[in-house]
Short mmCIF file of N, CA and C and ligand atoms in Angstrom, two decimals:
data_model
loop_
_atom_site.label_atom_id
_atom_site.label_comp_id
_atom_site.label_asym_id
_atom_site.label_seq_id
_atom_site.Cartn_x
_atom_site.Cartn_y
_atom_site.Cartn_z
N MET A 1 97.20 56.65 147.81
CA MET A 1 97.65 57.49 148.80
C MET A 1 98.65 56.60 149.63
N GLN A 2 99.94 56.85 149.90
CA GLN A 2 100.90 56.25 150.66
C GLN A 2 101.43 57.07 151.79
N SER A 3 101.02 56.96 153.18
CA SER A 3 101.67 57.51 154.17
C SER A 3 102.51 56.56 154.66
N SER A 4 103.53 56.99 155.54
CA SER A 4 104.34 55.78 156.05
C SER A 4 103.76 55.43 157.60
N GLY A 5 102.48 55.92 157.67
CA GLY A 5 101.74 55.51 158.71
C GLY A 5 101.58 54.06 159.10
N ARG A 6 101.36 53.68 160.41
CA ARG A 6 101.44 52.29 160.65
C ARG A 6 100.42 52.01 161.76
N LEU A 7 99.34 51.26 161.76
CA LEU A 7 98.60 50.93 162.90
C LEU A 7 98.97 49.57 163.40
N ILE A 8 98.92 49.48 164.72
CA ILE A 8 99.39 48.31 165.39
C ILE A 8 98.10 47.88 166.34
N LEU A 9 97.49 46.87 165.92
CA LEU A 9 96.41 46.49 166.94
C LEU A 9 96.88 45.27 167.72
N VAL A 10 96.53 45.52 168.94
CA VAL A 10 96.92 44.45 169.99
C VAL A 10 95.70 43.84 170.52
N CYS A 11 95.47 42.88 170.08
CA CYS A 11 93.99 42.09 170.43
C CYS A 11 94.22 40.97 171.60
N GLY A 12 93.21 40.84 172.27
CA GLY A 12 93.23 39.69 173.31
C GLY A 12 92.07 40.10 174.33
N LEU A 13 91.88 39.07 175.28
CA LEU A 13 90.95 39.19 176.37
C LEU A 13 91.59 39.95 177.52
N PRO A 14 90.91 40.37 178.41
CA PRO A 14 91.32 41.16 179.69
C PRO A 14 92.38 40.21 180.33
N GLY A 15 93.51 40.79 180.55
CA GLY A 15 94.56 40.04 181.30
C GLY A 15 95.54 39.34 180.33
N SER A 16 95.37 39.45 179.01
CA SER A 16 96.27 38.68 178.22
C SER A 16 97.52 39.25 177.97
N GLY A 17 97.40 40.63 178.42
CA GLY A 17 98.89 41.30 178.32
C GLY A 17 98.93 42.45 177.12
N LYS A 18 97.83 43.02 176.71
CA LYS A 18 97.80 43.85 175.71
C LYS A 18 98.61 45.14 176.11
N THR A 19 98.24 45.71 177.33
CA THR A 19 98.89 46.90 177.67
C THR A 19 100.38 46.78 177.94
N THR A 20 100.75 45.41 178.70
CA THR A 20 102.12 45.07 178.69
C THR A 20 102.91 45.21 177.47
N LEU A 21 102.34 44.54 176.33
CA LEU A 21 103.07 44.72 175.02
C LEU A 21 102.91 45.99 174.38
N ALA A 22 101.65 46.55 174.47
CA ALA A 22 101.60 47.86 173.79
C ALA A 22 102.67 48.87 174.39
N GLU A 23 103.00 48.84 175.52
CA GLU A 23 103.84 49.90 176.25
C GLU A 23 105.19 49.54 175.86
N ALA A 24 105.44 48.46 175.56
CA ALA A 24 106.83 47.99 175.25
C ALA A 24 107.09 48.53 173.66
N LEU A 25 106.03 48.19 173.09
CA LEU A 25 106.02 48.64 171.40
C LEU A 25 106.14 50.20 171.47
N GLU A 26 105.31 50.86 172.24
CA GLU A 26 105.44 52.34 172.33
C GLU A 26 106.78 52.81 172.41
N GLY A 27 107.48 52.51 173.38
CA GLY A 27 108.71 52.95 173.56
C GLY A 27 109.65 52.64 172.42
N ARG A 28 109.64 51.33 171.84
CA ARG A 28 110.69 51.03 170.90
C ARG A 28 110.26 51.68 169.41
N LEU A 29 109.08 52.00 169.27
CA LEU A 29 108.45 52.24 167.79
C LEU A 29 108.21 53.76 168.02
N GLN A 30 108.60 54.44 168.98
CA GLN A 30 108.06 55.90 169.10
C GLN A 30 106.60 56.14 168.54
N ALA A 31 105.82 55.36 169.05
CA ALA A 31 104.33 55.22 168.74
C ALA A 31 103.48 55.93 169.59
N ILE A 32 102.44 56.16 169.17
CA ILE A 32 101.15 56.76 170.27
C ILE A 32 100.17 55.69 170.55
N ARG A 33 100.16 55.53 171.85
CA ARG A 33 99.24 54.38 172.21
C ARG A 33 97.79 54.89 172.66
N PHE A 34 96.82 54.04 172.29
CA PHE A 34 95.45 54.41 172.73
C PHE A 34 94.96 53.34 173.36
N SER A 35 94.93 53.56 174.84
CA SER A 35 94.18 52.73 175.80
C SER A 35 92.90 53.43 176.46
N PRO A 36 91.95 52.71 176.15
CA PRO A 36 90.58 53.14 176.55
C PRO A 36 90.66 53.29 178.17
N ASP A 37 91.27 52.26 178.84
CA ASP A 37 91.23 52.24 180.31
C ASP A 37 91.89 53.45 181.05
N ASP A 38 92.92 54.01 180.16
CA ASP A 38 93.74 54.99 180.76
C ASP A 38 92.79 56.39 180.88
N TRP A 39 92.11 56.40 179.62
CA TRP A 39 91.39 57.73 179.42
C TRP A 39 90.18 57.79 180.42
N MET A 40 89.59 56.53 180.54
CA MET A 40 88.26 56.37 181.32
C MET A 40 88.86 56.42 182.87
N ASP A 41 90.07 56.10 183.31
CA ASP A 41 90.54 56.33 184.73
C ASP A 41 90.84 57.90 184.90
N ALA A 42 91.28 58.44 183.84
CA ALA A 42 91.50 59.86 184.06
C ALA A 42 90.27 60.66 183.81
N LEU A 43 89.14 60.29 183.38
CA LEU A 43 87.99 60.86 183.28
C LEU A 43 87.05 60.32 184.57
N SER A 44 87.57 59.60 185.49
CA SER A 44 86.77 58.92 186.59
C SER A 44 85.60 58.20 186.15
N ILE A 45 85.70 57.58 184.99
CA ILE A 45 84.63 56.76 184.56
C ILE A 45 84.95 55.17 184.93
N ASN A 46 83.92 54.62 185.54
CA ASN A 46 84.10 53.08 185.96
C ASN A 46 84.47 52.37 184.63
N LEU A 47 85.55 51.34 184.65
CA LEU A 47 85.94 50.77 183.66
C LEU A 47 84.97 49.60 183.15
N HIS A 48 83.75 49.29 184.00
CA HIS A 48 82.72 48.57 183.59
C HIS A 48 81.72 49.17 182.71
N ARG A 49 81.96 50.47 182.54
CA ARG A 49 80.93 51.32 181.69
C ARG A 49 81.09 51.07 180.31
N GLU A 50 80.37 50.09 179.61
CA GLU A 50 80.74 49.71 178.16
C GLU A 50 80.09 50.81 177.33
N ASP A 51 79.16 51.60 177.71
CA ASP A 51 78.65 52.74 176.71
C ASP A 51 79.61 53.89 176.72
N MET A 52 80.27 54.06 177.86
CA MET A 52 81.27 55.13 177.74
C MET A 52 82.66 54.55 177.21
N ARG A 53 82.90 53.26 177.23
CA ARG A 53 84.10 52.85 176.67
C ARG A 53 83.94 52.86 175.11
N ALA A 54 82.76 52.69 174.75
CA ALA A 54 82.62 52.88 173.10
C ALA A 54 82.79 54.16 172.62
N LYS A 55 82.47 55.04 173.59
CA LYS A 55 82.47 56.53 173.23
C LYS A 55 83.92 57.00 173.04
N VAL A 56 84.68 56.57 174.19
CA VAL A 56 86.11 56.75 174.30
C VAL A 56 86.80 56.23 173.15
N GLU A 57 86.54 54.93 172.72
CA GLU A 57 87.17 54.32 171.58
C GLU A 57 86.88 55.07 170.33
N ALA A 58 85.53 55.46 170.15
CA ALA A 58 85.26 56.33 168.84
C ALA A 58 86.05 57.44 168.82
N LEU A 59 86.31 58.16 169.91
CA LEU A 59 87.11 59.29 170.04
C LEU A 59 88.78 58.99 169.56
N GLN A 60 89.11 57.99 170.29
CA GLN A 60 90.55 57.60 169.91
C GLN A 60 90.74 57.18 168.36
N TRP A 61 89.74 56.65 167.88
CA TRP A 61 89.87 56.19 166.51
C TRP A 61 89.87 57.50 165.68
N GLU A 62 89.08 58.42 165.89
CA GLU A 62 89.17 59.72 165.10
C GLU A 62 90.70 60.28 165.24
N LEU A 63 91.14 60.40 166.36
CA LEU A 63 92.45 60.92 166.54
C LEU A 63 93.36 59.93 165.93
N ALA A 64 93.25 58.56 166.02
CA ALA A 64 94.36 57.70 165.30
C ALA A 64 94.35 57.91 163.82
N GLN A 65 93.14 58.20 163.25
CA GLN A 65 93.20 58.37 161.87
C GLN A 65 93.89 59.52 161.40
N GLN A 66 93.80 60.44 162.01
CA GLN A 66 94.54 61.74 161.85
C GLN A 66 96.02 61.55 161.93
N LEU A 67 96.44 60.97 163.07
CA LEU A 67 97.83 60.62 163.13
C LEU A 67 98.29 59.69 162.21
N LEU A 68 97.71 58.67 161.70
CA LEU A 68 98.07 57.81 160.67
C LEU A 68 98.14 58.40 159.32
N ALA A 69 97.40 59.45 159.10
CA ALA A 69 97.17 60.13 157.88
C ALA A 69 98.74 61.07 157.95
N GLN A 70 99.09 61.45 158.89
CA GLN A 70 100.40 62.09 159.05
C GLN A 70 101.56 61.30 159.07
N GLY A 71 101.46 60.14 158.92
CA GLY A 71 102.54 59.10 158.86
C GLY A 71 102.93 58.67 160.14
N LEU A 72 102.21 58.67 161.26
CA LEU A 72 102.85 58.44 162.56
C LEU A 72 102.49 56.79 162.75
N THR A 73 102.94 56.20 163.90
CA THR A 73 102.76 54.98 164.28
C THR A 73 101.81 54.88 165.45
N VAL A 74 100.56 54.26 165.26
CA VAL A 74 99.52 54.40 166.36
C VAL A 74 99.37 52.84 166.98
N ILE A 75 99.24 52.71 168.11
CA ILE A 75 98.90 51.34 168.81
C ILE A 75 97.43 51.51 169.34
N ILE A 76 96.73 50.57 168.97
CA ILE A 76 95.37 50.65 169.58
C ILE A 76 95.17 49.18 170.48
N GLU A 77 94.97 49.38 171.69
CA GLU A 77 95.19 48.16 172.50
C GLU A 77 93.60 48.12 173.21
N TRP A 78 92.49 47.85 172.33
CA TRP A 78 91.11 47.85 172.72
C TRP A 78 90.48 46.32 173.31
N GLY A 79 91.16 45.45 172.95
CA GLY A 79 90.61 44.15 173.02
C GLY A 79 90.25 43.62 171.76
N THR A 80 89.36 44.50 170.91
CA THR A 80 88.90 44.08 169.60
C THR A 80 88.77 42.46 169.60
N TRP A 81 87.52 42.18 170.31
CA TRP A 81 87.05 40.79 170.28
C TRP A 81 86.64 40.17 169.03
N ALA A 82 86.02 41.25 168.18
CA ALA A 82 85.31 40.71 167.06
C ALA A 82 86.15 40.86 165.74
N ARG A 83 85.84 39.85 164.84
CA ARG A 83 86.60 40.10 163.55
C ARG A 83 86.23 41.25 162.64
N SER A 84 84.80 41.54 162.99
CA SER A 84 84.35 42.89 162.13
C SER A 84 84.88 44.01 162.64
N GLU A 85 85.26 44.07 163.92
CA GLU A 85 85.74 45.25 164.52
C GLU A 85 87.23 45.52 164.04
N ARG A 86 87.83 44.40 163.73
CA ARG A 86 89.43 44.16 163.47
C ARG A 86 89.51 44.56 161.92
N ASP A 87 88.34 43.99 161.09
CA ASP A 87 88.21 44.31 159.80
C ASP A 87 88.12 45.92 159.36
N ALA A 88 87.28 46.54 160.32
CA ALA A 88 86.83 47.91 159.97
C ALA A 88 88.03 48.76 160.33
N LEU A 89 88.88 48.33 161.37
CA LEU A 89 90.21 49.10 161.74
C LEU A 89 91.18 48.89 160.63
N ARG A 90 91.44 47.70 160.14
CA ARG A 90 92.38 47.43 159.15
C ARG A 90 92.08 47.98 157.87
N LEU A 91 90.72 47.91 157.29
CA LEU A 91 90.34 48.77 156.09
C LEU A 91 90.58 50.09 156.29
N GLY A 92 90.03 50.69 157.35
CA GLY A 92 90.24 52.05 157.64
C GLY A 92 91.80 52.75 157.49
N ALA A 93 92.79 52.04 158.26
CA ALA A 93 93.89 52.18 158.26
C ALA A 93 94.49 52.33 156.83
N ARG A 94 94.41 51.09 156.13
CA ARG A 94 94.70 50.87 154.72
C ARG A 94 94.20 52.32 153.61
N ALA A 95 93.03 52.42 153.98
CA ALA A 95 92.39 53.53 153.14
C ALA A 95 93.23 54.81 153.35
N LEU A 96 93.85 55.03 154.52
CA LEU A 96 94.75 56.31 154.77
C LEU A 96 96.04 56.02 154.28
N GLY A 97 96.44 54.83 153.61
CA GLY A 97 97.71 54.52 153.08
C GLY A 97 98.62 53.87 154.28
N ALA A 98 97.93 53.45 155.28
CA ALA A 98 98.96 53.04 156.41
C ALA A 98 99.06 51.50 156.42
N ALA A 99 100.17 51.17 156.80
CA ALA A 99 100.34 49.57 157.08
C ALA A 99 99.69 49.30 158.43
N VAL A 100 99.28 48.11 158.45
CA VAL A 100 98.62 47.52 159.66
C VAL A 100 98.97 46.26 160.19
N GLU A 101 99.37 46.08 161.43
CA GLU A 101 99.72 44.84 161.90
C GLU A 101 98.89 44.36 163.08
N LEU A 102 98.68 43.01 163.38
CA LEU A 102 97.77 42.47 164.38
C LEU A 102 98.71 41.65 165.25
N HIS A 103 98.57 42.00 166.47
CA HIS A 103 99.17 41.12 167.63
C HIS A 103 98.01 40.43 168.34
N TYR A 104 98.07 39.25 168.48
CA TYR A 104 97.01 38.46 169.31
C TYR A 104 97.77 37.80 170.53
N LEU A 105 97.22 38.13 171.53
CA LEU A 105 97.79 37.70 172.98
C LEU A 105 96.68 36.85 173.51
N ASN A 106 97.17 35.52 174.13
CA ASN A 106 96.41 34.60 174.70
C ASN A 106 96.81 33.95 175.90
N ALA A 107 96.10 33.51 176.84
CA ALA A 107 96.59 32.60 177.93
C ALA A 107 95.26 31.71 178.42
N PRO A 108 95.56 30.77 179.15
CA PRO A 108 94.54 29.94 179.57
C PRO A 108 93.68 30.89 180.40
N SER A 109 92.24 30.61 180.70
CA SER A 109 91.34 31.16 181.45
C SER A 109 91.65 31.32 182.77
N ASP A 110 92.11 30.47 183.35
CA ASP A 110 92.45 30.58 184.77
C ASP A 110 93.69 31.47 184.97
N VAL A 111 94.69 31.40 184.12
CA VAL A 111 95.74 32.33 184.14
C VAL A 111 95.34 33.81 183.98
N LEU A 112 94.41 34.13 183.12
CA LEU A 112 93.90 35.36 182.82
C LEU A 112 93.14 35.70 184.11
N LEU A 113 92.45 34.96 184.78
CA LEU A 113 91.81 35.30 185.95
C LEU A 113 92.74 35.83 187.02
N GLU A 114 93.68 34.83 187.24
CA GLU A 114 94.69 35.07 188.33
C GLU A 114 95.54 36.32 188.13
N ARG A 115 95.78 36.64 186.92
CA ARG A 115 96.59 38.01 186.63
C ARG A 115 95.65 39.05 186.95
N LEU A 116 94.26 39.07 186.53
CA LEU A 116 93.46 40.00 186.81
C LEU A 116 93.20 40.34 188.37
N GLU A 117 93.19 39.09 189.03
CA GLU A 117 92.98 39.33 190.37
C GLU A 117 93.94 39.84 191.04
N ARG A 118 95.38 39.64 190.47
CA ARG A 118 96.63 40.14 191.14
C ARG A 118 96.70 41.63 190.82
N ARG A 119 96.48 42.00 189.57
CA ARG A 119 96.40 43.39 189.19
C ARG A 119 95.33 44.18 189.84
N GLY A 120 94.14 43.80 190.07
CA GLY A 120 93.08 44.65 190.96
C GLY A 120 92.87 45.88 190.31
N ARG A 121 92.78 46.06 188.98
CA ARG A 121 92.61 47.26 188.54
C ARG A 121 90.97 47.61 188.53
N GLU A 122 89.99 46.63 188.26
CA GLU A 122 88.46 46.95 188.22
C GLU A 122 87.88 46.77 189.44
N ASN A 123 86.95 47.67 189.62
CA ASN A 123 85.93 47.70 190.89
C ASN A 123 84.59 47.77 190.31
N PRO A 124 83.72 46.71 190.80
CA PRO A 124 84.23 45.52 191.51
C PRO A 124 85.11 44.58 190.47
N PRO A 125 85.85 43.61 191.12
CA PRO A 125 86.67 42.66 190.14
C PRO A 125 85.82 42.04 189.17
N ILE A 126 86.59 41.66 188.06
CA ILE A 126 85.96 40.90 186.95
C ILE A 126 85.72 39.42 187.57
N GLU A 127 84.30 38.92 187.29
CA GLU A 127 84.12 37.66 188.00
C GLU A 127 84.49 36.72 187.10
N ARG A 128 84.64 35.48 187.76
CA ARG A 128 85.18 34.42 187.10
C ARG A 128 84.29 33.87 185.93
N ASP A 129 82.89 33.77 186.23
CA ASP A 129 81.85 33.44 185.36
C ASP A 129 81.86 34.37 184.11
N ALA A 130 82.11 35.70 184.39
CA ALA A 130 81.82 36.65 183.16
C ALA A 130 83.11 36.33 182.36
N LEU A 131 84.33 36.06 183.02
CA LEU A 131 85.55 35.90 182.11
C LEU A 131 85.57 34.71 181.17
N PHE A 132 84.73 33.55 181.82
CA PHE A 132 84.89 32.37 181.11
C PHE A 132 83.60 32.54 179.81
N GLU A 133 82.62 33.39 180.15
CA GLU A 133 81.68 33.74 179.26
C GLU A 133 82.43 34.43 178.02
N TRP A 134 83.14 35.35 178.34
CA TRP A 134 83.83 36.10 177.27
C TRP A 134 84.76 35.43 176.52
N VAL A 135 85.46 34.33 177.11
CA VAL A 135 86.26 33.35 176.41
C VAL A 135 85.54 32.80 175.37
N GLU A 136 84.23 32.48 175.48
CA GLU A 136 83.37 31.84 174.44
C GLU A 136 83.11 32.94 173.48
N ILE A 137 82.95 33.89 173.65
CA ILE A 137 82.38 35.01 172.78
C ILE A 137 83.33 35.48 172.04
N PHE A 138 84.59 35.40 172.48
CA PHE A 138 85.84 36.28 171.83
C PHE A 138 86.22 35.34 170.44
N GLN A 139 86.41 36.31 169.48
CA GLN A 139 86.68 35.59 168.13
C GLN A 139 88.09 35.79 167.78
N ALA A 140 88.84 34.74 168.27
CA ALA A 140 90.37 34.76 168.02
C ALA A 140 90.72 34.85 166.36
N PRO A 141 91.61 35.57 166.17
CA PRO A 141 92.07 35.52 164.68
C PRO A 141 92.47 34.27 164.33
N THR A 142 92.02 33.96 163.09
CA THR A 142 92.51 32.71 162.42
C THR A 142 93.80 33.00 161.65
N ASN A 143 94.31 32.01 161.16
CA ASN A 143 95.53 32.23 160.26
C ASN A 143 95.24 32.89 159.04
N ALA A 144 93.99 32.82 158.56
CA ALA A 144 93.55 33.30 157.24
C ALA A 144 93.30 35.03 157.66
N GLU A 145 92.82 35.27 158.76
CA GLU A 145 92.68 36.75 159.17
C GLU A 145 94.19 37.29 159.27
N MET A 146 94.94 36.60 160.03
CA MET A 146 96.41 37.12 160.28
C MET A 146 97.15 37.38 158.93
N ALA A 147 96.94 36.52 158.01
CA ALA A 147 97.47 36.83 156.68
C ALA A 147 97.21 38.20 155.91
N LEU A 148 95.98 38.77 156.44
CA LEU A 148 95.46 39.83 155.75
C LEU A 148 96.27 41.14 156.10
N PHE A 149 97.04 40.95 157.33
CA PHE A 149 97.89 42.13 157.98
C PHE A 149 99.41 42.11 157.56
N ASP A 150 99.82 43.15 157.75
CA ASP A 150 101.21 43.31 157.34
C ASP A 150 102.20 42.65 158.35
N GLU A 151 103.32 42.42 157.94
CA GLU A 151 104.41 41.70 158.70
C GLU A 151 104.66 42.73 159.84
N PRO A 152 104.57 42.15 161.17
CA PRO A 152 105.06 43.32 162.28
C PRO A 152 106.42 43.66 162.22
N LEU A 153 106.66 44.91 162.56
CA LEU A 153 107.98 45.50 162.70
C LEU A 153 108.77 44.72 163.92
N MET A 154 108.01 44.26 165.00
CA MET A 154 108.66 43.69 166.16
C MET A 154 107.79 42.42 166.43
N ALA A 155 108.44 41.34 166.63
CA ALA A 155 107.54 40.25 167.10
C ALA A 155 107.10 40.31 168.58
N ASP A 156 106.22 39.72 169.06
CA ASP A 156 105.91 39.72 170.42
C ASP A 156 107.09 39.12 171.29
N PHE A 157 107.17 39.69 172.58
CA PHE A 157 108.23 39.40 173.31
C PHE A 157 108.05 37.91 174.16
N SER A 158 106.67 37.96 174.54
CA SER A 158 106.44 36.64 175.17
C SER A 158 104.94 36.35 175.10
N ASN A 159 104.64 35.34 174.34
CA ASN A 159 103.11 34.96 174.22
C ASN A 159 103.12 33.47 174.25
N PRO A 160 102.65 32.97 175.42
CA PRO A 160 102.49 31.58 175.48
C PRO A 160 101.48 30.90 174.64
N GLY A 161 100.99 31.64 173.84
CA GLY A 161 99.98 31.12 172.74
C GLY A 161 98.54 31.11 173.20
N1 LIG B 201 103.33 37.28 179.60
C1 LIG B 201 102.77 37.65 180.95
N2 LIG B 201 103.18 36.73 181.81
C2 LIG B 201 102.94 37.00 183.06
N3 LIG B 201 102.09 38.17 183.60
C3 LIG B 201 101.71 39.06 182.53
C4 LIG B 201 102.16 38.89 181.26
N4 LIG B 201 101.67 39.78 180.47
C5 LIG B 201 100.93 40.69 181.26
N5 LIG B 201 101.12 40.22 182.73
C6 LIG B 201 100.57 40.75 183.89
O1 LIG B 201 99.19 40.42 183.94
C7 LIG B 201 98.38 41.57 184.06
C8 LIG B 201 97.48 41.90 183.13
O2 LIG B 201 98.38 42.34 181.88
P1 LIG B 201 97.87 43.67 181.17
O3 LIG B 201 97.23 44.79 182.12
O4 LIG B 201 99.10 44.01 180.21
O5 LIG B 201 96.54 43.00 180.27
P2 LIG B 201 95.54 43.56 179.39
O6 LIG B 201 95.42 42.57 178.22
O7 LIG B 201 96.05 44.92 179.01
O8 LIG B 201 94.33 43.69 180.24
P3 LIG B 201 92.96 44.61 179.99
O9 LIG B 201 91.97 44.14 178.87
O10 LIG B 201 92.29 44.43 181.41
O11 LIG B 201 93.51 45.98 180.08
C9 LIG B 201 99.51 42.71 184.39
O12 LIG B 201 99.61 42.80 185.94
C10 LIG B 201 100.61 42.31 183.87
O13 LIG B 201 101.74 42.85 184.50
MG1 LIG B 202 95.09 46.73 179.22
#
């Protein structure tokens, strides 16, 4: 089954610029963007509630699959820290006949922290120790994993690597 659908995964730690990139791609590609933070804010759910974040992401994936099957372009900017999570999304989208791209954003830990402090979206703010712990947990995509994805329609605009 071949739809002309396309799933765009934007992966990276908090502050890496996922939403910034996803919003730019959304406009250029006429895509539908799924941000858990936006839905959680709209539902007055604290962004630290990981249990609710998981439920919001599950809802977004249900909807995303319907849109992909209809041939639309969908952007998922959940963070997707784990290789297994990215594998599941890639295989799920391919099963619907959609193409899948992966964009990985990264910046040094103190840059991430500084951006998050300046943005001030979380309450209470993300702590330095927590962020540094997440840097250790995060499974950055390897070249071998990147090769499993389709060529992006648009390159990243600014990614210091
Ligand atoms: N390449 C960049 N250079 C400098 N600042 C940036 C860059 N990308 C994003 N920012 C700024 O850093 C902050 C965090 O970016 P953004 O919200 O896009 O990150 P995010 O990955 O979506 O974070 P979160 O996971 O918390 O949602 C924002 O204030 C944004 O304007
Ligand atoms: Mg974001």
